[in-house]
Coordinates of C-alpha atoms in Angstrom, one line a residue:
M1 CA 8.6 68.3 151.7
A2 CA 11.5 65.9 151.3
T3 CA 14.5 67.7 152.9
S4 CA 16.8 64.8 151.9
E5 CA 16.8 66.1 148.4
F6 CA 18.6 69.3 149.4
H7 CA 21.7 68.5 151.3
P8 CA 22.4 72.2 152.2
I9 CA 19.1 72.3 153.9
E10 CA 20.0 69.3 156.0
R11 CA 23.2 71.0 157.2
A12 CA 21.1 74.1 158.0
A13 CA 18.9 72.3 160.4
P14 CA 20.3 74.0 163.5
D15 CA 19.7 77.4 161.8
S16 CA 16.1 76.3 161.2
G17 CA 15.6 75.8 164.9
V18 CA 17.0 79.3 165.6
A19 CA 14.8 80.8 162.9
A20 CA 11.7 79.1 164.4
R21 CA 12.5 80.5 167.9
L22 CA 13.2 84.0 166.5
L23 CA 10.0 83.8 164.4
R24 CA 7.9 82.9 167.4
A25 CA 9.4 85.8 169.4
I26 CA 8.7 88.3 166.5
E27 CA 5.2 87.0 166.1
A28 CA 4.5 87.3 169.8
I29 CA 5.8 90.9 169.9
L30 CA 3.7 91.8 166.8
G31 CA 0.6 90.1 168.2
I32 CA 0.9 92.0 171.5
A33 CA 1.5 95.3 169.7
A34 CA -1.4 94.8 167.3
A35 CA -3.7 93.9 170.1
L36 CA -2.6 97.0 172.1
V37 CA -3.2 99.2 169.1
L38 CA -6.7 97.8 168.7
A39 CA -7.3 98.4 172.4
V40 CA -6.1 102.0 172.1
L41 CA -8.3 102.5 169.1
L42 CA -11.3 101.2 170.9
L43 CA -10.6 103.4 174.0
M44 CA -10.1 106.5 171.8
V45 CA -13.4 106.1 170.0
L46 CA -15.3 105.4 173.2
V47 CA -13.8 108.5 174.9
T48 CA -14.8 110.5 171.8
V49 CA -18.4 109.3 172.1
C50 CA -18.5 110.0 175.8
L51 CA -17.0 113.5 175.5
R52 CA -19.5 114.4 172.8
Y53 CA -22.7 113.1 174.4
F54 CA -22.0 113.8 178.1
F55 CA -19.8 116.9 178.0
S56 CA -20.6 118.4 174.5
A57 CA -16.9 118.4 173.9
G58 CA -14.2 116.5 172.0
F59 CA -10.6 116.7 171.1
I60 CA -9.1 117.9 167.8
G61 CA -7.5 115.2 165.7
A62 CA -9.4 112.2 167.1
E63 CA -10.4 111.1 163.6
D64 CA -6.9 111.6 162.1
L65 CA -5.4 109.8 165.1
G66 CA -7.7 106.8 164.5
I67 CA -6.8 106.7 160.9
W68 CA -3.0 106.8 161.7
L69 CA -3.4 104.0 164.3
H70 CA -5.4 102.0 161.8
V71 CA -2.6 102.2 159.3
G72 CA -0.2 101.1 162.1
L73 CA -2.5 98.2 163.0
I74 CA -2.4 97.0 159.4
A75 CA 1.4 97.2 159.3
L76 CA 1.7 95.2 162.5
G77 CA -0.9 92.6 161.6
A78 CA -0.1 92.0 158.0
P79 CA 3.0 89.9 158.7
L80 CA 1.0 87.7 161.1
S81 CA -1.5 86.7 158.4
L82 CA 1.2 85.9 155.9
N83 CA 1.0 82.1 156.1
S84 CA -2.6 81.6 157.3
A85 CA -6.1 81.5 155.7
L86 CA -6.2 85.3 156.1
A87 CA -3.5 85.6 153.4
M88 CA -6.3 84.8 150.9
R89 CA -4.4 82.3 148.8
L90 CA -6.2 80.5 146.0
D91 CA -4.5 77.1 146.0
V92 CA -7.0 75.2 143.9
F93 CA -5.0 75.5 140.7
V94 CA -1.8 74.5 142.4
K95 CA -3.4 71.3 143.6
M96 CA -4.3 70.4 140.0
L97 CA -0.6 70.3 139.0
P98 CA 1.6 67.3 139.1
E99 CA 3.4 66.8 142.5
S100 CA 6.7 67.7 141.0
L101 CA 5.4 71.1 139.9
Q102 CA 3.6 71.7 143.2
K103 CA 7.0 71.8 144.9
V104 CA 8.1 74.7 142.6
T105 CA 5.0 76.9 142.6
P106 CA 5.6 78.1 146.2
I107 CA 8.8 79.8 145.0
G108 CA 6.8 81.8 142.5
A109 CA 4.2 82.7 145.1
D110 CA 7.0 83.9 147.4
V111 CA 8.4 86.0 144.6
F112 CA 5.2 88.1 144.7
T113 CA 5.5 88.5 148.4
V114 CA 9.1 89.5 148.2
L115 CA 8.4 92.0 145.5
S116 CA 5.4 93.4 147.5
A117 CA 7.5 93.8 150.6
L118 CA 10.2 95.6 148.7
I119 CA 7.7 98.0 147.2
L120 CA 6.2 98.8 150.5
S121 CA 9.6 99.2 152.2
F122 CA 11.5 101.3 149.6
G123 CA 8.4 103.0 148.2
G124 CA 7.4 104.0 151.7
S125 CA 11.0 105.3 152.3
E126 CA 11.0 107.3 149.1
I127 CA 7.7 109.0 150.1
M128 CA 9.1 109.7 153.5
T129 CA 12.0 111.6 151.9
M130 CA 9.7 113.4 149.4
L131 CA 6.8 114.3 151.7
G132 CA 6.9 117.5 153.8
G133 CA 4.5 119.2 156.0
V134 CA 2.9 118.5 159.4
S135 CA -0.5 117.1 160.2
P136 CA -2.6 120.2 161.1
T137 CA -4.6 118.3 163.8
L138 CA -1.9 116.0 165.3
G139 CA 1.1 118.3 164.9
V140 CA 3.4 115.5 163.7
P141 CA 5.2 115.0 160.3
E142 CA 2.9 113.5 157.6
W143 CA 5.6 111.1 156.5
I144 CA 5.1 109.0 159.6
R145 CA 1.9 107.6 158.3
F146 CA 3.6 106.3 155.2
G147 CA 6.5 105.1 157.3
F148 CA 4.1 102.7 159.1
L149 CA 3.4 100.7 155.9
G150 CA 7.1 100.9 154.9
A151 CA 8.0 99.2 158.2
G152 CA 5.2 96.7 157.6
G153 CA 6.8 95.8 154.3
A154 CA 10.1 95.1 156.0
L155 CA 8.4 93.0 158.6
I156 CA 6.6 91.0 156.0
L157 CA 9.9 90.2 154.3
V158 CA 11.6 89.3 157.6
V159 CA 8.7 87.0 158.7
L160 CA 8.6 85.3 155.2
L161 CA 12.3 84.6 155.4
L162 CA 12.1 83.2 158.9
Q163 CA 9.1 81.1 158.1
R164 CA 10.8 79.4 155.1
I165 CA 14.1 78.9 157.0
A166 CA 12.2 77.4 159.9
E167 CA 10.4 75.1 157.4
G168 CA 13.8 74.0 156.0
K169 CA 13.1 75.7 152.7
I170 CA 16.4 77.7 152.5
L171 CA 17.2 77.1 148.9
P172 CA 13.7 77.9 147.6
V173 CA 13.5 81.1 149.7
V174 CA 16.9 82.2 148.4
I175 CA 15.7 81.7 144.9
S176 CA 12.5 83.7 145.6
L177 CA 14.5 86.5 147.2
A178 CA 16.9 86.7 144.3
V179 CA 14.2 86.7 141.7
G180 CA 12.1 89.3 143.6
V181 CA 15.1 91.6 144.1
A182 CA 16.0 91.3 140.4
L183 CA 12.5 92.2 139.3
Y184 CA 12.4 95.1 141.7
A185 CA 15.6 96.5 140.4
G186 CA 15.0 95.8 136.8
I187 CA 11.4 96.8 136.2
P188 CA 12.0 100.6 136.2
H189 CA 14.5 100.1 133.4
V190 CA 12.2 98.2 131.1
A191 CA 9.8 99.8 128.7
L192 CA 7.4 97.7 126.6
D193 CA 5.4 99.6 124.0
L194 CA 2.2 97.5 123.6
D195 CA -1.2 98.5 122.5
W196 CA -3.2 97.1 125.4
P197 CA -3.9 99.4 128.4
P198 CA -1.8 98.8 131.5
S199 CA -4.9 97.7 133.5
I200 CA -5.2 94.6 131.3
F201 CA -1.6 93.6 132.0
L202 CA -2.1 94.3 135.7
G203 CA -5.0 91.9 135.7
L204 CA -3.1 89.2 133.9
I205 CA -0.1 89.5 136.2
A206 CA -2.3 89.4 139.3
A207 CA -4.0 86.4 137.8
I208 CA -0.6 84.6 137.6
G209 CA 0.0 85.4 141.2
L210 CA -3.4 83.9 142.1
V211 CA -2.7 80.8 140.1
L212 CA 0.6 80.4 142.0
A213 CA -1.3 80.8 145.3
A214 CA 0.3 84.1 146.2
P215 CA -1.5 86.1 148.8
L216 CA -4.2 88.2 147.0
P217 CA -3.0 91.6 148.3
H218 CA 0.6 90.8 147.3
A219 CA -0.5 89.7 143.8
F220 CA -2.3 93.1 143.4
L221 CA 0.7 95.1 144.7
A222 CA 3.4 93.3 142.8
A223 CA 1.3 93.5 139.6
A224 CA 0.8 97.2 140.0
Y225 CA 4.6 97.6 140.1
V226 CA 5.4 95.3 137.2
V227 CA 3.0 97.1 134.8
I228 CA 5.3 100.2 135.1
A229 CA 7.2 98.4 132.3
F230 CA 3.9 98.4 130.3
G231 CA 3.3 102.1 130.5
S232 CA 1.6 102.5 133.8
S233 CA 1.1 106.0 135.0
L234 CA 1.7 105.0 138.6
P235 CA 5.4 105.1 139.7
E236 CA 6.4 103.2 142.8
P237 CA 5.8 106.1 145.3
A238 CA 2.4 106.6 143.8
I239 CA 1.6 102.9 144.2
V240 CA 2.4 103.1 147.9
S241 CA 0.6 106.4 148.3
A242 CA -2.6 105.0 146.7
T243 CA -2.3 102.0 149.0
V244 CA -2.0 104.2 152.1
T245 CA -4.8 106.5 150.9
G246 CA -7.1 103.5 150.4
I247 CA -6.9 102.5 154.1
S248 CA -6.8 106.0 155.5
K249 CA -10.6 106.2 156.1
F250 CA -12.2 106.5 159.5
L251 CA -15.1 104.3 158.4
L252 CA -12.7 101.3 158.0
L253 CA -12.1 101.3 161.8
A254 CA -15.6 99.7 162.1
I255 CA -14.1 96.5 160.6
P256 CA -11.8 95.6 163.5
F257 CA -14.4 96.6 166.0
F258 CA -17.1 94.4 164.5
L259 CA -14.6 91.5 164.2
L260 CA -13.8 92.0 167.9
A261 CA -17.4 92.0 168.9
G262 CA -18.0 88.7 167.1
G263 CA -14.9 87.1 168.6
L264 CA -15.8 88.2 172.1
L265 CA -19.4 87.1 171.7
T266 CA -18.2 83.6 170.9
A267 CA -15.5 83.5 173.6
S268 CA -17.9 84.6 176.3
G269 CA -20.4 81.8 175.5
V270 CA -23.2 84.3 174.6
A271 CA -23.3 82.9 171.1
N272 CA -24.3 79.5 172.5
Q273 CA -27.3 81.2 174.1
L274 CA -28.4 82.2 170.6
V275 CA -28.2 78.6 169.6
R276 CA -30.4 77.4 172.5
F277 CA -32.9 80.2 171.7
A278 CA -33.0 79.2 168.0
A279 CA -33.4 75.5 168.9
A280 CA -36.4 76.3 171.2
M281 CA -38.1 78.3 168.4
V282 CA -37.7 76.0 165.4
G283 CA -35.9 72.9 166.5
H284 CA -39.1 70.7 166.7
R285 CA -40.1 71.4 163.0
R286 CA -39.2 69.3 160.0
A287 CA -35.4 69.6 159.5
G288 CA -35.5 71.4 162.9
L289 CA -31.8 71.2 163.6
A290 CA -30.9 72.5 160.2
Q291 CA -33.5 75.3 160.6
T292 CA -31.9 76.0 164.0
T293 CA -28.6 76.4 162.2
L294 CA -30.2 78.8 159.8
L295 CA -31.9 80.9 162.5
T296 CA -28.7 81.0 164.6
S297 CA -26.8 82.3 161.6
V298 CA -29.5 85.0 161.1
L299 CA -29.1 86.0 164.8
F300 CA -25.3 85.7 164.8
S301 CA -25.2 87.9 161.7
G302 CA -26.2 90.9 163.9
A303 CA -23.0 90.4 165.9
S304 CA -20.1 89.4 163.9
G305 CA -20.5 90.8 160.4
S306 CA -18.1 88.1 159.2
S307 CA -19.2 85.1 157.2
V308 CA -15.9 83.4 157.8
A309 CA -16.3 83.7 161.6
N310 CA -19.8 82.3 161.4
A311 CA -18.8 79.4 159.2
A312 CA -16.0 78.4 161.6
F313 CA -18.4 78.8 164.6
G314 CA -21.2 76.8 162.9
A315 CA -18.8 74.0 161.7
S316 CA -17.5 73.4 165.2
T317 CA -20.9 73.8 166.9
F318 CA -23.5 72.3 164.6
Q319 CA -21.7 69.7 162.5
P320 CA -21.4 67.0 165.1
E321 CA -25.0 67.5 166.2
L322 CA -26.4 67.5 162.6
V323 CA -24.6 64.2 161.9
K324 CA -25.8 62.7 165.1
H325 CA -29.4 63.5 164.1
G326 CA -29.1 61.6 160.8
Y327 CA -27.7 64.2 158.4
R328 CA -25.1 63.1 155.9
P329 CA -21.8 64.7 156.9
A330 CA -21.4 66.6 153.5
Q331 CA -25.0 67.8 153.6
A332 CA -24.6 69.0 157.2
A333 CA -21.5 70.9 156.3
A334 CA -23.1 72.4 153.1
I335 CA -26.0 73.7 155.2
I336 CA -23.6 75.4 157.6
A337 CA -21.6 77.0 154.7
S338 CA -24.7 78.2 152.9
T339 CA -26.3 79.8 156.0
S340 CA -23.0 81.5 156.8
V341 CA -23.5 83.6 153.6
L342 CA -26.0 85.7 155.5
D343 CA -23.4 87.2 157.9
N344 CA -22.0 89.6 155.3
V345 CA -25.5 90.6 154.2
I346 CA -27.5 91.1 157.4
P347 CA -26.0 94.1 159.3
P348 CA -23.5 94.8 160.6
S349 CA -21.9 93.8 157.3
I350 CA -18.2 94.2 156.6
A351 CA -19.0 93.9 152.9
F352 CA -21.3 96.9 153.0
L353 CA -18.6 98.9 154.8
I354 CA -16.2 98.1 152.0
L355 CA -18.8 99.0 149.4
A356 CA -19.5 102.3 151.1
T357 CA -15.8 103.1 151.2
A358 CA -15.4 102.3 147.5
T359 CA -18.5 104.1 146.2
N360 CA -19.4 106.8 148.8
L361 CA -22.9 105.3 149.2
S362 CA -24.7 105.8 152.5
V363 CA -23.7 103.1 155.0
G364 CA -27.0 103.4 156.8
S365 CA -29.1 102.9 153.7
L366 CA -27.0 100.0 152.6
L367 CA -27.5 98.3 156.0
V368 CA -31.3 98.8 155.7
G369 CA -31.2 97.2 152.3
G370 CA -29.1 94.4 153.9
F371 CA -31.9 93.6 156.3
F372 CA -34.4 93.1 153.5
A373 CA -32.0 91.1 151.4
G374 CA -30.8 88.9 154.3
G375 CA -34.4 88.1 155.3
L376 CA -35.3 87.1 151.7
M377 CA -32.2 84.9 151.5
A378 CA -33.0 83.3 154.8
I379 CA -36.6 82.5 153.6
C380 CA -35.2 80.9 150.4
L381 CA -32.7 78.8 152.4
A382 CA -35.4 77.8 154.8
V383 CA -37.6 76.5 151.9
A384 CA -34.6 74.7 150.4
I385 CA -33.7 73.0 153.7
H386 CA -37.3 72.0 154.2
L387 CA -37.4 70.3 150.8
T388 CA -34.0 68.6 150.9
V389 CA -33.8 67.4 154.5
S390 CA -35.6 64.5 156.2
E391 CA -33.8 63.9 159.5
Q392 CA -34.5 60.8 161.5
V393 CA -34.2 62.3 165.0
P394 CA -36.1 65.6 165.4
L395 CA -35.5 67.8 168.4
P396 CA -38.2 67.7 171.1
R397 CA -40.7 70.5 171.0
A398 CA -39.9 73.2 173.6
N399 CA -42.8 74.3 175.8
A400 CA -43.7 77.9 176.5
R401 CA -41.6 78.0 179.7
Q402 CA -38.5 76.6 177.9
R403 CA -38.9 79.2 175.1
W404 CA -39.2 82.0 177.6
Q405 CA -36.2 80.8 179.5
S406 CA -34.1 80.6 176.3
A407 CA -35.2 84.0 175.3
V408 CA -34.3 85.5 178.7
Q409 CA -30.9 83.8 178.5
A410 CA -30.3 85.2 175.0
I411 CA -31.1 88.8 176.1
P412 CA -27.4 89.7 176.4
A413 CA -26.9 88.7 172.8
F414 CA -30.0 90.6 171.7
G415 CA -28.7 93.6 173.4
L416 CA -25.8 93.7 171.0
G417 CA -28.2 93.7 168.1
V418 CA -30.1 96.6 169.7
I419 CA -26.9 98.6 170.1
V420 CA -25.9 98.0 166.5
G421 CA -29.3 98.6 165.0
I422 CA -30.4 101.7 167.0
R423 CA -27.1 103.4 167.6
I424 CA -26.3 103.6 163.9
G425 CA -27.9 106.9 162.9
I426 CA -27.3 108.5 166.4
V427 CA -23.6 107.9 166.2
T428 CA -21.4 107.1 163.3
T429 CA -21.0 103.6 162.0
T430 CA -17.5 103.4 163.4
E431 CA -18.7 104.6 166.8
A432 CA -21.6 102.1 166.8
A433 CA -19.1 99.3 166.1
A434 CA -16.9 100.5 169.0
L435 CA -19.9 100.5 171.3
A436 CA -20.8 97.0 170.1
A437 CA -17.2 95.8 170.8
F438 CA -17.2 97.5 174.3
Y439 CA -20.6 95.8 175.1
T440 CA -19.2 92.4 174.1
L441 CA -16.1 93.1 176.1
L442 CA -18.3 93.7 179.2
L443 CA -20.0 90.4 178.4
G444 CA -16.7 88.7 178.3
I445 CA -15.6 90.2 181.6
G446 CA -18.9 89.1 183.1
A447 CA -18.3 85.6 181.8
R448 CA -15.0 85.6 183.7
L449 CA -12.8 85.5 180.6
G450 CA -9.2 85.6 181.6
I451 CA -6.5 88.0 180.3
I452 CA -5.2 85.3 177.9
S453 CA -8.7 84.8 176.3
L454 CA -9.3 88.5 176.0
Y455 CA -5.9 89.0 174.5
A456 CA -6.5 86.2 172.0
A457 CA -9.8 87.9 170.9
F458 CA -8.1 91.3 170.4
R459 CA -5.2 89.7 168.6
Q460 CA -7.4 87.7 166.3
A461 CA -9.6 90.7 165.4
A462 CA -6.5 92.8 164.8
V463 CA -4.9 90.3 162.5
E464 CA -8.1 89.7 160.5
A465 CA -8.7 93.4 160.2
A466 CA -5.1 93.9 159.0
A467 CA -5.5 91.3 156.3
I468 CA -8.7 92.9 155.1
G469 CA -7.2 96.4 155.3
L470 CA -4.2 95.4 153.3
L471 CA -6.4 94.0 150.6
I472 CA -8.4 97.2 150.5
G473 CA -5.3 99.3 150.2
T474 CA -3.6 97.2 147.6
A475 CA -6.7 97.2 145.4
G476 CA -6.4 101.0 145.2
P477 CA -3.7 101.1 142.5
F478 CA -5.7 98.5 140.4
A479 CA -8.9 100.6 140.8
F480 CA -7.0 103.7 139.8
L481 CA -5.7 102.2 136.6
L482 CA -9.1 100.8 135.8
A483 CA -10.4 104.4 136.1
V484 CA -7.6 105.8 133.9
D485 CA -8.3 103.2 131.2
D486 CA -12.0 104.1 131.4
V487 CA -13.3 100.6 132.0
S488 CA -16.4 102.2 133.4
G489 CA -17.0 103.9 130.0
L490 CA -16.6 100.5 128.3
I491 CA -19.3 99.1 130.6
S492 CA -21.5 102.0 129.7
H493 CA -20.9 101.4 126.0
L494 CA -21.8 97.7 126.4
T495 CA -25.0 98.5 128.2
T496 CA -25.9 101.1 125.6
A497 CA -25.3 98.5 122.9
L498 CA -27.7 96.2 124.8
G499 CA -30.3 98.9 124.9
G500 CA -29.2 100.8 127.9
S501 CA -32.2 99.6 129.9
A502 CA -32.3 98.7 133.6
I503 CA -32.7 95.0 132.6
A504 CA -29.6 95.2 130.3
V505 CA -27.5 96.7 133.1
I506 CA -28.7 94.2 135.7
L507 CA -28.0 91.3 133.4
L508 CA -24.6 92.5 132.3
S509 CA -23.6 93.4 135.9
N510 CA -24.6 90.1 137.2
V511 CA -22.7 88.2 134.5
I512 CA -19.6 90.3 135.2
L513 CA -19.9 89.8 139.0
L514 CA -20.6 86.0 138.6
V515 CA -17.4 85.7 136.5
V516 CA -15.1 87.8 138.7
G517 CA -16.5 86.3 141.8
L518 CA -15.2 82.9 140.8
V519 CA -11.6 84.0 141.2
L520 CA -11.6 87.2 143.3
D521 CA -12.2 87.6 147.0
I522 CA -15.5 89.5 147.7
G523 CA -13.6 92.5 149.2
A524 CA -11.4 92.8 146.1
A525 CA -14.3 92.4 143.7
I526 CA -16.3 95.1 145.5
L527 CA -13.4 97.5 145.5
L528 CA -12.6 97.0 141.8
F529 CA -16.0 96.6 140.2
G530 CA -18.4 98.5 142.5
P531 CA -17.2 101.9 141.3
I532 CA -17.2 100.7 137.7
L533 CA -20.7 99.2 137.6
L534 CA -22.5 101.7 139.8
P535 CA -22.5 104.7 137.3
A536 CA -24.1 102.5 134.6
A537 CA -26.8 101.4 137.0
V538 CA -27.6 105.0 138.1
A539 CA -27.7 106.1 134.4
A540 CA -30.2 103.3 133.7
G541 CA -32.4 104.6 136.5
I542 CA -31.7 101.8 139.1
D543 CA -31.6 102.9 142.7
P544 CA -27.9 102.9 143.8
I545 CA -28.7 101.4 147.2
Q546 CA -30.6 98.5 145.7
F547 CA -27.8 98.0 143.2
G548 CA -25.2 98.0 145.9
V549 CA -27.2 95.3 147.8
I550 CA -27.3 93.3 144.6
I551 CA -23.5 93.5 144.2
V552 CA -22.9 92.3 147.8
V553 CA -25.5 89.4 147.5
N554 CA -24.1 88.3 144.1
L555 CA -20.5 88.2 145.4
M556 CA -21.4 86.6 148.7
I557 CA -22.9 83.7 146.9
H558 CA -19.4 83.0 145.5
G559 CA -18.4 81.9 149.0
L560 CA -20.0 78.6 147.9
T561 CA -18.8 78.3 144.3
P562 CA -15.5 76.8 143.0
P563 CA -12.7 77.4 142.6
L564 CA -12.4 80.0 145.4
G565 CA -15.4 79.1 147.6
M566 CA -14.0 80.6 150.8
L567 CA -16.9 79.4 153.0
I568 CA -16.7 75.9 151.6
F569 CA -12.9 75.7 152.4
V570 CA -13.4 77.1 155.9
V571 CA -16.1 74.5 156.7
S572 CA -14.0 71.8 155.0
G573 CA -11.0 72.7 157.1
V574 CA -13.0 72.4 160.4
T575 CA -15.0 69.3 159.5
R576 CA -12.3 67.5 157.5
I577 CA -14.8 66.8 154.8
P578 CA -13.2 67.1 151.3
A579 CA -14.1 70.4 149.6
S580 CA -15.1 68.6 146.4
E581 CA -17.9 66.8 148.3
L582 CA -19.1 70.0 149.8
F583 CA -19.3 71.8 146.4
R584 CA -21.6 69.0 145.2
A585 CA -23.7 68.9 148.4
V586 CA -24.3 72.7 148.5
V587 CA -25.9 72.9 145.0
P588 CA -29.6 73.0 146.3
Y589 CA -28.8 75.8 148.7
L590 CA -26.8 77.6 146.1
L591 CA -29.8 77.5 143.8
A592 CA -32.0 78.9 146.6
L593 CA -29.6 81.8 147.0
L594 CA -29.6 82.4 143.3
V595 CA -33.4 82.6 143.4
S596 CA -33.2 85.3 146.1
L597 CA -30.7 87.2 143.9
A598 CA -33.1 87.0 141.0
I599 CA -36.0 88.4 143.2
L600 CA -33.8 91.3 144.3
C601 CA -32.9 92.1 140.7
A602 CA -36.5 92.0 139.6
W603 CA -37.4 94.2 142.6
A604 CA -34.7 96.7 141.5
I605 CA -36.0 96.8 138.0
I606 CA -39.7 97.1 138.8
F607 CA -39.3 99.6 141.7

């Protein structure tokens, strides 16, 4: 940014300092509030479990209270993720533009954010005035739940303005604000009579937002509002209502709990015990340190449920060691990124939770399928690593005593896997996630983590969960319009034209997923295309659980593919290796994962 080009910005420098201080204060307050809400949610679920199992009792409204607090958590956390990796911005297209245009595109991206904030704020306010009634279990007015997200929209707008002023971008943010307000006021008065269904225009407008590097949830929400001019059946209050409804599910509370468990596991140092155990088991073999990275990823998958978390952990933990043992930097980073794919496949998996939310498939059955798929993917990666790596400095072979000691030291981490694996089926998935979070909290306290470290873990989990939750909610209007326009019927007609067999459905579905996965976050792709593709698969005689696993595996592979390649960009950011080098280095491991996908598809067709 060259502020000398904008003389009004130079004169506004003192205001930038004030804005920066005010921004830090607001973000601190929001961070504390979000962490507290997550702590209350955790306490509430744990109390519910204790009451049911030890006293055969409970309290009415616990589930509804959890849902309401979750909506509040998203409202508090969404502004904090506005300018971070959690905003899910696709900036690869912007980087291809000339430098002069790169300075203009942020204005367009901010227009989408301004429009989204206005939709949430005023749409939420309109619902609050329209909605009557009282929650039968909580005894409070129903409009409050919608008011949470309305307040969240206002906070997003405030934080955006303060961020841009603090950066010295006063003129650009004024332009963005003016254009966003003009669109918000003008769209309801425009009526365009075109032959294409509204969902097509919604997709095109959202794509424009993605190209401009607007946050993905904001691109969805703004596009849902703009297509009112193209004949959409969703007015502004209905858009906000669909968004709130999409996140008002008790199952989704498992996401912040699993994220918290992964964060506390790393902060407490227990994750490093998994590393030492994995090294003792396979470190002496050919490509032993790379195989250790893979085995650690498999073990860590049972804790975090987040591939992004594992990618960041692996990049900071293994990258220096791999390079020290003779690995090329790009190859080492590629191995870390590819093994991180497993975290959203091997349970607990946030991707399977999102799929279950979108399709009503059994969470337990999906997680069982995830164990099988994750094991298969790990085997394929192990073979690829064995064939492509020839390190110069292998790790020393651990003797029986060292292996036993590493296994004993890793028992606390294994305990988490036992809780997650066994408790699901005895308690609900959300309650199992809460128990896992509580267990890792005890580990953190036992490791003498201070209040600041514990707060940081709660805050990070809350913000990450809010970003994911907002994406789930804002995909709701898009999914509704896809259903209204009978896109699922179109898929069925295509499969019928191809013969309607299981092979035709599998091939068509994989092609569609491979295409949409190039430009859509896995969560958004699951929410939009899971409900569309699943009916065709069931009609073709494919087991819905097996097909659900295929969806997740297919889309998770896109964490390694351009242009989005989230796992590549996370590892690139930590290691400072250019993403372009990583995309080339990851090809052998990407092929191995595609082989595992092909085996899963063949299994679904045969059995």
